Coordinates of C-alpha atoms and ligand atoms in Angstrom, one line a residue:
X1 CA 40.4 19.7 5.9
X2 CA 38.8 22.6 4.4
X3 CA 37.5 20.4 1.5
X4 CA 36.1 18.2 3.7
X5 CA 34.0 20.6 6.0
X6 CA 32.7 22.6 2.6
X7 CA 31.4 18.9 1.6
X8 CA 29.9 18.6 4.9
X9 CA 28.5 21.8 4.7
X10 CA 26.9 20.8 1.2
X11 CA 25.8 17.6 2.3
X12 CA 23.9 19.0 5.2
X13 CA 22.3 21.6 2.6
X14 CA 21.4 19.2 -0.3
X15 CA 19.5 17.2 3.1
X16 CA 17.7 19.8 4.3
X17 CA 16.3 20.8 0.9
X18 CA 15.7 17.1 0.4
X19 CA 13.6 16.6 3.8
X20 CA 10.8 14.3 3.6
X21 CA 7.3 16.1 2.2
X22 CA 4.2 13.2 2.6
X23 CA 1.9 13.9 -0.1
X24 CA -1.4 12.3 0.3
X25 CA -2.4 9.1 1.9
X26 CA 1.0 7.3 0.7
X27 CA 4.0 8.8 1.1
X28 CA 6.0 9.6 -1.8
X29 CA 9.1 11.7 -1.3
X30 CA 11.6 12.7 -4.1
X31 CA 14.1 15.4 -4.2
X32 CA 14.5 14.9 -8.1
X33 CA 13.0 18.2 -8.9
X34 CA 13.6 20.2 -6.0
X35 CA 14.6 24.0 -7.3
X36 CA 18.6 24.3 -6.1
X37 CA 19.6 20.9 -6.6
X38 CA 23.3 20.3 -5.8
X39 CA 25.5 20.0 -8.4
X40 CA 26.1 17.3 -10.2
X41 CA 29.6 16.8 -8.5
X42 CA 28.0 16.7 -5.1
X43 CA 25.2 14.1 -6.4
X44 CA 28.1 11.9 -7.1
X45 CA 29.0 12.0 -3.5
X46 CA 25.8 12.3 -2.0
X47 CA 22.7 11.1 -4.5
X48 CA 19.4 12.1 -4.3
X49 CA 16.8 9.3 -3.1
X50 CA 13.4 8.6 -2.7
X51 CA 12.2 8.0 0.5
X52 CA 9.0 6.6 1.9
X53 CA 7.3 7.0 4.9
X54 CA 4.1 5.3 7.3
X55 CA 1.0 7.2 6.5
X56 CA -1.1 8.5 9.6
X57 CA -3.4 5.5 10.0
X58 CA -6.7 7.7 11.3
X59 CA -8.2 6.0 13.1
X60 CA -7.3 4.2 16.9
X61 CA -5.6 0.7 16.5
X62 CA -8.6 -0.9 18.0
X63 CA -11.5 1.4 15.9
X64 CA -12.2 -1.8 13.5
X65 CA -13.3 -4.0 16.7
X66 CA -15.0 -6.5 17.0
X67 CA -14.2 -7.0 13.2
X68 CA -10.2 -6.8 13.6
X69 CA -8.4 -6.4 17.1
X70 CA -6.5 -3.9 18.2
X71 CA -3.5 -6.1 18.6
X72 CA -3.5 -7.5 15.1
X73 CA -3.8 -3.5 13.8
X74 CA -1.2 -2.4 16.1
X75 CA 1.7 -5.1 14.8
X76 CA 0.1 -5.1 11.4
X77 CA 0.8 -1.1 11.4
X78 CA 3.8 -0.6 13.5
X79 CA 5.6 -3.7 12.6
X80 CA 4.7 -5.1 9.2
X81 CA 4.0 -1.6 7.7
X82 CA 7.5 -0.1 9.4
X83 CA 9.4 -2.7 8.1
X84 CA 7.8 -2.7 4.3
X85 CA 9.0 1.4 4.6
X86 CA 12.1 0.8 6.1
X87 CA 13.3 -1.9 3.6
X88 CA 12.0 0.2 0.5
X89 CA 14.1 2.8 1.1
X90 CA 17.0 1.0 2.5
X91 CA 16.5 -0.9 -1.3
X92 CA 15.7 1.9 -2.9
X93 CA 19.2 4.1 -2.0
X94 CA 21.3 0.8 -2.3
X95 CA 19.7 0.4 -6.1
X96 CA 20.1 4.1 -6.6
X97 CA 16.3 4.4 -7.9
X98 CA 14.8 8.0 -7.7
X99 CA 11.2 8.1 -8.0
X100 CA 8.3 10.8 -8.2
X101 CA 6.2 8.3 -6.9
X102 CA 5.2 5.0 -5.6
X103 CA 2.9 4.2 -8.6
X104 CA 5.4 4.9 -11.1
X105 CA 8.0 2.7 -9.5
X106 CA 5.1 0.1 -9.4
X107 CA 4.1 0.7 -13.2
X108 CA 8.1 -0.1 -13.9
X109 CA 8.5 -2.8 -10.9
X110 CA 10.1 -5.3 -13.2
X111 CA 13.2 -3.3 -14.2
X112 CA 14.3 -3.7 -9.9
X113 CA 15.1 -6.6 -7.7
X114 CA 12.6 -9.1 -6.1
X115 CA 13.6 -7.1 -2.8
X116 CA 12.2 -3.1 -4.1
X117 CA 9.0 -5.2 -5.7
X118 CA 7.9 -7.0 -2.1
X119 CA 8.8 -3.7 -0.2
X120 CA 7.1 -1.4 -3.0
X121 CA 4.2 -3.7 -3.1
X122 CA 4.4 -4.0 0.8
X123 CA 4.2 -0.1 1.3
X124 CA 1.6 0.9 -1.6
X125 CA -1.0 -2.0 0.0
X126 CA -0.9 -1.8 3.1
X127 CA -1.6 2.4 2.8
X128 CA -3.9 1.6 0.6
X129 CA -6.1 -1.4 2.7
X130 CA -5.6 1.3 5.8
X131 CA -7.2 4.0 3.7
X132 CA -9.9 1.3 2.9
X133 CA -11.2 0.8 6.7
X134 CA -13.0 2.7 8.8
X135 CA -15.1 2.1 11.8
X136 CA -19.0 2.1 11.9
X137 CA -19.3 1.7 7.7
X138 CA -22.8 -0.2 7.8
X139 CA -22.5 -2.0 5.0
X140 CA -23.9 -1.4 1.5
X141 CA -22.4 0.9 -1.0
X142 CA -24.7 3.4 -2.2
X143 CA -22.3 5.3 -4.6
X144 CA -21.7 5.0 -8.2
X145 CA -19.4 2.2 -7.5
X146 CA -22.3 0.1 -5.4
X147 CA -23.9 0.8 -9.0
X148 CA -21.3 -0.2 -10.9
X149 CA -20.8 -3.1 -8.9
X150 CA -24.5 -4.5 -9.1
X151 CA -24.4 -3.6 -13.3
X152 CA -21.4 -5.8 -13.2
X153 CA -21.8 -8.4 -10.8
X154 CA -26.0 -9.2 -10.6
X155 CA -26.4 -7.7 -7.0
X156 CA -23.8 -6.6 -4.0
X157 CA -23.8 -9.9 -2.5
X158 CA -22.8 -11.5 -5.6
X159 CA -19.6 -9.1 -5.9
X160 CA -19.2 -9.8 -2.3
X161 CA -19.3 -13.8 -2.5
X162 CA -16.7 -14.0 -5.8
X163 CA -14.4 -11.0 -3.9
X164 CA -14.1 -13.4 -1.0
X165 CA -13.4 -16.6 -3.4
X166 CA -11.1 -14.7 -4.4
X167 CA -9.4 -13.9 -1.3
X168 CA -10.1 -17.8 0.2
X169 CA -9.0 -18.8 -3.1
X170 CA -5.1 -17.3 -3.1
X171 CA -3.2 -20.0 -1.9
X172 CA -0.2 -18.8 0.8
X173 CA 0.3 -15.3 1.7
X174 CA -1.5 -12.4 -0.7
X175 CA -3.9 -10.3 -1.7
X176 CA -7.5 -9.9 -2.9
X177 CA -8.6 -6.7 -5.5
X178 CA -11.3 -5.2 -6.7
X179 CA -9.7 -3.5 -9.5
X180 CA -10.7 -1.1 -13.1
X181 CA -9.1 -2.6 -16.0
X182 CA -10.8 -0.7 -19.5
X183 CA -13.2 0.2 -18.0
X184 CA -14.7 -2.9 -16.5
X185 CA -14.8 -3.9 -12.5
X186 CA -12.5 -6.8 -12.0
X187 CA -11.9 -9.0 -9.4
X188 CA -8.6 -10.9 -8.7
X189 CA -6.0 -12.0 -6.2
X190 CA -1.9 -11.7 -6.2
X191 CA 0.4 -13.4 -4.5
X192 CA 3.1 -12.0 -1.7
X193 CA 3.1 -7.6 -1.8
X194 CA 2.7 -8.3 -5.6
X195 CA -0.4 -5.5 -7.1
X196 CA -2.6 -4.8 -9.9
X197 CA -0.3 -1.8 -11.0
X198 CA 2.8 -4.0 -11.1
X199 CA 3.9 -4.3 -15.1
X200 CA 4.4 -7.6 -14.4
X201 CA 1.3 -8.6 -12.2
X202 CA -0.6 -11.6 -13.0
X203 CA -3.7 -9.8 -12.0
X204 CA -3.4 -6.1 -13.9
X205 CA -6.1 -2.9 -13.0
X206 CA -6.5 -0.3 -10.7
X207 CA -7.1 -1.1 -7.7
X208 CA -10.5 0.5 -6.3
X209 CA -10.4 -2.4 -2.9
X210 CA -8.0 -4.2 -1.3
X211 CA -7.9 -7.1 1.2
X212 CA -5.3 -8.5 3.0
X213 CA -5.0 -12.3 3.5
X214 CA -1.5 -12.6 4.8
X215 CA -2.4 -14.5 7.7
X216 CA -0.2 -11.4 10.1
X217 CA -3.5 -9.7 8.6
X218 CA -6.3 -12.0 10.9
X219 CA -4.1 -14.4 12.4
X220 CA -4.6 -13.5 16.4
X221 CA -8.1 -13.4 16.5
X222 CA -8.9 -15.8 13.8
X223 CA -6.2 -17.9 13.7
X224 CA -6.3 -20.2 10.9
X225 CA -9.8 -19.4 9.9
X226 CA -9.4 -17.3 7.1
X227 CA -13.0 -17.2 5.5
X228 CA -14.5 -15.7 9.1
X229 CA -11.7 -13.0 8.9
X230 CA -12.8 -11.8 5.2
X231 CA -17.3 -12.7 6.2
X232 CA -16.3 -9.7 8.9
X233 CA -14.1 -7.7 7.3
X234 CA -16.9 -6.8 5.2
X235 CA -18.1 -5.1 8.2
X236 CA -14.9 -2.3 7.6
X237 CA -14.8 -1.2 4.2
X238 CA -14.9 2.7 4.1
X239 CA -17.2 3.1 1.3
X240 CA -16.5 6.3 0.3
X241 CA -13.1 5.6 -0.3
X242 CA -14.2 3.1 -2.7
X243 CA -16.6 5.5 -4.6
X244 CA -13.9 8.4 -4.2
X245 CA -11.0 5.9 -6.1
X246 CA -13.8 5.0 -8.9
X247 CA -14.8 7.9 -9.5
X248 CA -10.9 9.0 -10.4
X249 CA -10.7 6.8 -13.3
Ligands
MN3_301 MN1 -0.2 -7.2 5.8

């Protein structure tokens, strides 16, 4: 009896010092180097996980309209996003992985089953592509990615036009990227949650812009026409967030 309460006791302990801290647009929670660990006995018992958690979106389900409706944001957020969280770290504590953060679980993806890769993926693209939205952008990118993106790619619209084949071109559920790979702007697509930072992507980079195509992503208000959904979405990309990602590599 007295064994048990004490381990009840130290489980409630090792929780609280473990509760949840959000860093940053995506979530990353680990209580691997928390100061006052428990022991290793109580680990046994009770081991220390990662856990995820949605990111504040910041901005009103229906802020991207007329571009993407409220509804599709709403389910897209609550729904898809929730599920992506909830089923990494439901994976995640029955794999026993412990992580500092998403990227590095991304950068070793391949070690884990398919089910921590389509949740991972899930979780670190989706906060990102929310991240990548605002309402009201305007349009052209005037920052030293808009540069790099005309030294690159001829002019704007002809990044524009081969990011969108990209997108119209990934057959089934995926994504399209605009991603840094040495040094150079690339542009690719991946199938399922699947991302450039994977170690086992077929499209590798850092990924600087992300688009949806999952048809959850335009499917309400554009049912199945996909190219519409991507010739507006052009409408929502936050910029700055663009220039702010480039300039970090
Ligand atoms: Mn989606």
């Amino acid at each position: 009896m007295k064994n048990s309460d004490e381990s009840s006791k130290s489980r409630r302990e090792f929780l609280k010092k473990s509760s949840i801290l959000a860093i940053g647009g995506i979530g990353v929670i680990s209580s691997s180097n928390l100061i006052g660990s428990p022991s290793l006995g109580d680990s046994l018992f009770f081991p220390p996980k990662s856990e995820f958690t949605l990111p504040p979106l910041g901005y009103e389900f229906n802020a991207l309209e007329p571009y993407i409706d409220a509804k599709t944001m709403e389910i897209h957020y609550t729904k898809h996003h929730q599920a992506y969280v909830n089923n990494l770290n439901k994976a995640m504590g029955e794999n026993n992985i412990l992580v500092d953060t998403i990227d590095e679980l991304l950068r070793r993806i391949s070690a884990y089953p398919a089910t921590v890769r389509n949740n991972a993926g899930g979780h670190y693209n989706h906060s990102l592509f929310w991240e990548l939205m605002k309402p009201s952008t305007g349009g052209t990118n005037s920052g030293k990615a808009g540069e790099a993106l005309i030294s690159t790619f001829g002019s704007l619209e002809n990044f524009m036009t081969k990011f969108s084949a990209a997108g119209m071109g990934r057959f089934g559920s995926g994504w399209a990227w605009l991603a840094v790979s040495d040094g150079k702007l690339v542009i690719g697509s991946t199938p399922n949650q699947d991302n450039p930072l994977m170690d086992n992507s077929e499209f590798k980079g850092t990924p600087i812009l992300a688009l949806d195509v999952w048809e959850h992503a335009y499917y309400l208000q554009y049912q199945n026409r996909r190219a519409d959904y991507i010739a507006k979405w052009w409408n929502t990309i936050n910029w700055n967030k663009v220039n702010e990602l480039f300039s970090k590599l």
